[in-house]
Coordinates of C-alpha atoms and ligand atoms in Angstrom, one line a residue:
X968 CA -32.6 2.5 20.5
X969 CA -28.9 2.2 21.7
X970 CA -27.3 5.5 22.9
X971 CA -24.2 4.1 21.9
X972 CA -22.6 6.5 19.2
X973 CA -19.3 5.5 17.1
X974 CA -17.6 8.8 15.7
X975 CA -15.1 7.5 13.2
X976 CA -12.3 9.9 12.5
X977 CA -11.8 10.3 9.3
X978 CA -8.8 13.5 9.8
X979 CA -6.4 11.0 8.5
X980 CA -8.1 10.3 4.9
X981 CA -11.1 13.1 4.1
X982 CA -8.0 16.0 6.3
X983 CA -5.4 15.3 4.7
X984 CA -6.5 14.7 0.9
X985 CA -6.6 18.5 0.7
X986 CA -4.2 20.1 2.7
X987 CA -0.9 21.5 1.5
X988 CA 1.2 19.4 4.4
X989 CA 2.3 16.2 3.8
X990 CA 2.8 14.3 7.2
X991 CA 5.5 11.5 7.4
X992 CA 4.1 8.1 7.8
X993 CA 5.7 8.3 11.6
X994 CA 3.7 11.2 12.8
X995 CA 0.3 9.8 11.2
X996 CA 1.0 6.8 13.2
X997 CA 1.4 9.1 15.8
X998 CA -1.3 10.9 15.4
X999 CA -3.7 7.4 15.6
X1000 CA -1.5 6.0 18.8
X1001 CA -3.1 9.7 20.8
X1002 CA -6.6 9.2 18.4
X1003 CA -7.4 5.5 20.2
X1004 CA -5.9 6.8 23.9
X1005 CA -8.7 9.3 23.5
X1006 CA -11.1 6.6 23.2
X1007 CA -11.7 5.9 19.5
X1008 CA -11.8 2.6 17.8
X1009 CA -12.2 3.0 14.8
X1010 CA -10.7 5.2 12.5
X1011 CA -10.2 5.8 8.5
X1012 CA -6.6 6.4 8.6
X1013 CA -5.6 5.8 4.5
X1014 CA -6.8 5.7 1.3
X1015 CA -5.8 3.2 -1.8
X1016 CA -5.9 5.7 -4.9
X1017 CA -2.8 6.3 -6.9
X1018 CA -0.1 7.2 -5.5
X1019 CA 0.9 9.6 -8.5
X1020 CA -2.5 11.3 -7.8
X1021 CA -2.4 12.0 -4.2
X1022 CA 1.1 11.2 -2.8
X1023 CA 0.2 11.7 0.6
X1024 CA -1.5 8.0 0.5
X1025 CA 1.6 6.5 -1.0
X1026 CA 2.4 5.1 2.7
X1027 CA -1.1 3.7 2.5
X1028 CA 0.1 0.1 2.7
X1029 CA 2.6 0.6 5.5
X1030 CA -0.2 2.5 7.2
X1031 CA -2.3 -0.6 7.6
X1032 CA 0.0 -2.9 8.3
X1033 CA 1.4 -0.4 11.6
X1034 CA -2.4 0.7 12.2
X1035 CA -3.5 -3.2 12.5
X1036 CA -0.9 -3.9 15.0
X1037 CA -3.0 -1.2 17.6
X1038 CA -5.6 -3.4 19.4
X1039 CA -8.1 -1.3 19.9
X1040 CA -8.4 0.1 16.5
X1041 CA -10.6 -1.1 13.2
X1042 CA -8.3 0.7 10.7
X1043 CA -10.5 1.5 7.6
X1044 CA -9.6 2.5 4.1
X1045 CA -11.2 4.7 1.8
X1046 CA -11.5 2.6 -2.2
X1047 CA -12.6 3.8 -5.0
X1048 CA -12.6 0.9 -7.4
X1049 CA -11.1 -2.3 -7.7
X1050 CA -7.4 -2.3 -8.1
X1051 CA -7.8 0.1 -4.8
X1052 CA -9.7 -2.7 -3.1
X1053 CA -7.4 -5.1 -4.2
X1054 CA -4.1 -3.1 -2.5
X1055 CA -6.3 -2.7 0.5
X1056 CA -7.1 -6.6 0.8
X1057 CA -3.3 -7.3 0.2
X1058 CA -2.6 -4.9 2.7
X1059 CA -4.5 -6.5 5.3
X1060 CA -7.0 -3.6 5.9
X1061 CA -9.8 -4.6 8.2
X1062 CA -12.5 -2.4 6.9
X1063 CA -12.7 -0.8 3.3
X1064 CA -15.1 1.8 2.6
X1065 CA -16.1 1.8 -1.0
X1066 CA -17.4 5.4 -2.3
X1067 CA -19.7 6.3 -5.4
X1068 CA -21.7 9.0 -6.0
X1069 CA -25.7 10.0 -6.4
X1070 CA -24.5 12.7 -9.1
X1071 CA -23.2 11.6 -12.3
X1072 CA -21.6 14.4 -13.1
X1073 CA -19.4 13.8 -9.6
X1074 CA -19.0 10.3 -10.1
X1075 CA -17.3 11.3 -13.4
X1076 CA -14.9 13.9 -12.3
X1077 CA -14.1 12.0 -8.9
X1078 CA -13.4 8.2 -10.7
X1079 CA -13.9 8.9 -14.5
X1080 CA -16.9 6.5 -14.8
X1081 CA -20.4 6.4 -14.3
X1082 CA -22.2 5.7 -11.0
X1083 CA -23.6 2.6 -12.8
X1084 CA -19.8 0.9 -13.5
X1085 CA -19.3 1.9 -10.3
X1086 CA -21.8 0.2 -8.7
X1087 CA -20.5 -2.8 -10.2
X1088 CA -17.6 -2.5 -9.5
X1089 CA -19.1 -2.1 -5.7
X1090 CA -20.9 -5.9 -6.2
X1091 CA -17.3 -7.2 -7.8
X1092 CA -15.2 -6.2 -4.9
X1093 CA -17.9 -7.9 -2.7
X1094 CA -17.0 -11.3 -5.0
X1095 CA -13.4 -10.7 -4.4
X1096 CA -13.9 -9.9 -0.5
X1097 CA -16.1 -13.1 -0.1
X1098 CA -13.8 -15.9 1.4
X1099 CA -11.5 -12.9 3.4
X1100 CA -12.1 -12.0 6.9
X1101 CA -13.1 -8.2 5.9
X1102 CA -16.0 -5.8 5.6
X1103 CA -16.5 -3.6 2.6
X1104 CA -19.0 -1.1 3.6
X1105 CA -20.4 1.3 1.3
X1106 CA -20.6 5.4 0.9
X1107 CA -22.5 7.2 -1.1
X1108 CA -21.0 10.8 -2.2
X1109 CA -23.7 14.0 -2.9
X1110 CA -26.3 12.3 -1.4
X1111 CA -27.8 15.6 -0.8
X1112 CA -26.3 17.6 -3.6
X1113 CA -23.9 18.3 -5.9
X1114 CA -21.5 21.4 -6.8
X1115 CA -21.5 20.6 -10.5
X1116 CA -24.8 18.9 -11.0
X1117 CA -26.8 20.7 -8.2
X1118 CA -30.0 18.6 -6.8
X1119 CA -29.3 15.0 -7.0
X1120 CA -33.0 13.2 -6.8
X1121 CA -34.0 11.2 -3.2
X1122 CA -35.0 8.3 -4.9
X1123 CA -31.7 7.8 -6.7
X1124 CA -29.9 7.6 -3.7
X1125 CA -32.2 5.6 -1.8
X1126 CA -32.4 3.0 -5.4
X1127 CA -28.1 3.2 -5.0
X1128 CA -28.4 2.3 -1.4
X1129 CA -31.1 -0.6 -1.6
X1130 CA -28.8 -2.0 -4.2
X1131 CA -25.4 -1.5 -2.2
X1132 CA -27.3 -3.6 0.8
X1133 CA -28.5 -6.4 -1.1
X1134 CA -25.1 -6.6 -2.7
X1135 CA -23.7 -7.3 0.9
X1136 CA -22.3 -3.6 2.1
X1137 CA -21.6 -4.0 5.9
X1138 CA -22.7 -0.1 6.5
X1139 CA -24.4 2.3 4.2
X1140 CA -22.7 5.8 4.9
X1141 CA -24.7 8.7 3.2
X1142 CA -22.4 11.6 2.8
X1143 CA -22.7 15.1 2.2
X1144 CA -19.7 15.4 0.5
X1145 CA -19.9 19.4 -0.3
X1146 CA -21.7 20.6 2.8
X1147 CA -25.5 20.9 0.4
X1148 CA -27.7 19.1 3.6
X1149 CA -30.1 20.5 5.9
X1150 CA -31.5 18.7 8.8
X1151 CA -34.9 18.5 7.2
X1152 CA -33.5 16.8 4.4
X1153 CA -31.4 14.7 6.1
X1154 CA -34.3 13.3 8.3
X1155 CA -36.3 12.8 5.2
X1156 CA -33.3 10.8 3.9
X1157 CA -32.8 8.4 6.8
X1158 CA -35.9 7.8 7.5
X1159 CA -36.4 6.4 4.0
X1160 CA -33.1 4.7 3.9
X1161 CA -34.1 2.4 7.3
X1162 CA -36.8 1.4 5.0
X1163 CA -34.8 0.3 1.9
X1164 CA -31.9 -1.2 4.1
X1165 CA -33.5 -3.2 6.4
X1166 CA -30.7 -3.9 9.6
X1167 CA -28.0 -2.8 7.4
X1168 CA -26.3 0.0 9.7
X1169 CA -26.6 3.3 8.8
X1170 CA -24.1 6.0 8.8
X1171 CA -23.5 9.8 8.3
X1172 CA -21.0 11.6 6.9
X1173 CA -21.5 15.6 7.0
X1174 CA -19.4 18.1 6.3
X1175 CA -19.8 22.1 7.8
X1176 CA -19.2 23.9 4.5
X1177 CA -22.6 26.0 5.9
X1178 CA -22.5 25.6 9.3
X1179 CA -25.4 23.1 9.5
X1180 CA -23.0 20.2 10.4
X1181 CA -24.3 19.6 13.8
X1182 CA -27.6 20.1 13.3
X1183 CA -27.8 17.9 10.7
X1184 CA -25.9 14.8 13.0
X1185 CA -29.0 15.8 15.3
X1186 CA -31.3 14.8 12.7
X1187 CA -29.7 12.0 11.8
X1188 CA -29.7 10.9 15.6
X1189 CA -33.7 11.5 15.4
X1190 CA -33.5 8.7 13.0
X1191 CA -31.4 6.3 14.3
X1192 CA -28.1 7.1 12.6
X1193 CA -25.3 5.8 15.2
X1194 CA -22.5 6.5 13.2
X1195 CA -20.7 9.3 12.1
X1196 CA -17.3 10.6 10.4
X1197 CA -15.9 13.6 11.8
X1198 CA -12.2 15.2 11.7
X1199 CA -10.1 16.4 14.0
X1200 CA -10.4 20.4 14.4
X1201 CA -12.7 20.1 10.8
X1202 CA -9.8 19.2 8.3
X1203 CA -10.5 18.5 5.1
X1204 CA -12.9 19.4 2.1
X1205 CA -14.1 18.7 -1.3
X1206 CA -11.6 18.9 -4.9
X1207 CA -15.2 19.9 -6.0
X1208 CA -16.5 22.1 -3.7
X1209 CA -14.7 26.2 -4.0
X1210 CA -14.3 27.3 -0.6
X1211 CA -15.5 24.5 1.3
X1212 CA -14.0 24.2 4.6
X1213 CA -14.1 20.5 5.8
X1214 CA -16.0 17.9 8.0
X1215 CA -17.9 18.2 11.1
X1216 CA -15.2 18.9 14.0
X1217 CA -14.2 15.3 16.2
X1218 CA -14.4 17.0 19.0
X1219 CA -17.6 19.2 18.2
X1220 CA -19.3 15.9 17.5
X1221 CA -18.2 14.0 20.5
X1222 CA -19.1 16.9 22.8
X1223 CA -22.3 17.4 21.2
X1224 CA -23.4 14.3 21.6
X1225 CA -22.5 13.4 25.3
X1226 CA -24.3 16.7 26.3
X1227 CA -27.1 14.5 24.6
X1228 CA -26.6 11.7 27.1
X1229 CA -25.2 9.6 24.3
X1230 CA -22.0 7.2 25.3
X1231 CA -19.0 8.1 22.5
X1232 CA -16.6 6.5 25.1
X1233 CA -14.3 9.5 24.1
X1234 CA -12.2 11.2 27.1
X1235 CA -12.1 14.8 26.2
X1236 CA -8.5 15.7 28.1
X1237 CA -6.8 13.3 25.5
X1238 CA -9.0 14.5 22.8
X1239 CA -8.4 18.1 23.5
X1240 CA -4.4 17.5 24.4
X1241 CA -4.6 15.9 20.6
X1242 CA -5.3 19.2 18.7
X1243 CA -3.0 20.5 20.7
X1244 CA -0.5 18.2 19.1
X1245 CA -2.1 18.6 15.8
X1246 CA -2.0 22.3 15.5
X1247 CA 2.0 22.2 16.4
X1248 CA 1.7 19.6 13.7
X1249 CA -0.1 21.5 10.9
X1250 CA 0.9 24.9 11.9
X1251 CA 0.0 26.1 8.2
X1252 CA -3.5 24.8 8.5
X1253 CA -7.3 26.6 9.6
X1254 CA -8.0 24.8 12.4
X1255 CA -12.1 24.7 12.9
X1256 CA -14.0 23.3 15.8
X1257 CA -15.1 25.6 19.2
X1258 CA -14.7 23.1 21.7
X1259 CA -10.6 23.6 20.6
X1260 CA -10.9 27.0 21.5
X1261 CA -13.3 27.5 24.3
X1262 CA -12.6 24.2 26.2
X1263 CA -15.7 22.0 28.0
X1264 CA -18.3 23.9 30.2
X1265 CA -17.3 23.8 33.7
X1266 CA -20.6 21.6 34.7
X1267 CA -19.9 19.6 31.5
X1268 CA -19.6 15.8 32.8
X1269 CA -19.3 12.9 30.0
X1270 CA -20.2 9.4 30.2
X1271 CA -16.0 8.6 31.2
X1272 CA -16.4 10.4 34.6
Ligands
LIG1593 ZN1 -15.8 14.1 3.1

């Protein structure tokens, strides 16, 4: 099993779909430039809804056309049906990430139609994506729960993610979109999923609404999950979700998983000077994550050094 780990930040999309500020398109760019001098390649840094609905993706299309001149960066974007896919493809996004949910009654409040359509939809915008040089992974939202449905069954996400595979998704990202998991669950999850998915990648996509973020990547880890969205200083949270505060913290994760003896390539200085930066740059915002405040362990040596 590789100890290579790929933390995608997802600060740009999942951070700043809830927060009151509304960064210029320059300083996001910004804000990705310092992101892949840290170390990271890939990173989910827009998302094609509509623009009426959250203007603070209306740059979305600019976004990947600056982000796809960086390199070292796989620029993602977050879809939610296919007129979205459609803008990202035109765009000339790299990566999409097409999201559904496990509960109905989610599914229905978040895109207005059933998880079913929606999973049509998913196998359309594979069609579509067919003759272009660009992978359309797939995310599943309350795979562990739901705030308006509550319990969301196993086998209905595992039945969601089979499907999504042998459609063609390039990833199958299981997220906890309202902070419901705990590591038990989550290892019972994954270790069912490697068995419905075959070598389709897996990934993880927590968020610390009950302080179990970290333990639940551990789990995940136990069963082979290699990737995992996290946010700078824990932006972000859930329309759905009252009071939930946001993802897994970037740093938290990175430093979490090098004490491990995992390889994130991340270099902690940069990472660190970053929410630095980003905490002049969303003054008005909680910021979460320890590592921001306490700083590594004096004996703490990563993979970089
Ligand atoms: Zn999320």
């Amino acid at each position: 099993m590789s100890n290579l780990v790929n933390i995608r930040e997802v600060g740009l999309r999942d951070g700043l779909q809830l927060i009151k500020t509304n960064l210029s398109t320059e300083l996001k760019l910004s804000w990705i430039n310092k992101q892949v001098s840290a170390g990271f390649t890939e990173m989910e840094v827009t998302s094609f809804v509509p623009p009426k609905l959250l203007p603070q993706f209306s740059d979305a299309t600019d976004i990947i056309i600056q982000s796809n001149k960086i390199k070292e960066l796989k620029p993602t974007a977050l879809v939610l049906n296919i007129k979205g896919a459609i803008r990202a493809i035109e765009a000339g996004a790299k990566k999409i990430t097409f999201v559904l949910s496990a509960s109905e009654k989610h599914n229905q409040s978040n895109v207005n139609c059933a998880t079913d359509q929606s999973l049509s939809m998913f196998d359309e915008i594979i069609e579509i994506s067919k003759d272009i040089k660009i992978e359309v992974a797939a995310a599943i939202a309350t795979s562990f729960g739901c705030s308006i449905q509550g319990s969301v069954p196993e086998m209905r996400v595992l039945e969601l993610a089979k499907e999504m595979a042998k459609m063609g998704a390039s990833e199958i990202n299981l997220a906890d979109t309202v902070g419901y998991a705990n590591p038990n669950q989550v290892k019972s999850l994954f270790s069912e999923l490697k068995n419905q998915i075959g070598c389709t990648p897996m990934a993880a996509h927590f968020h610390d609404t009950r302080g179990m973020g970290l333990a639940n990547v551990v789990a995940a880890l136990q069963e082979g999950v290699r990737r995992f969205d996290a946010t700078m200083a824990g932006l972000g949270g859930c329309p759905f979700a009252p009071g939930a505060s946001g993802n897994i913290a970037t740093e938290d994760c990175a430093y979490l998983l090098e004490s491990l003896g995992f390889d994130t390539s991340v270099d902690f200085d940069k990472l660190l000077e970053l929410r630095s930066y980003l905490s002049n740059l969303l003054p008005h915002e909680k910021l979460e994550g320890r590592l921001g405040f306490a700083g590594k362990a004096i004996n703490f040596k990563n993979k970089l050094l």
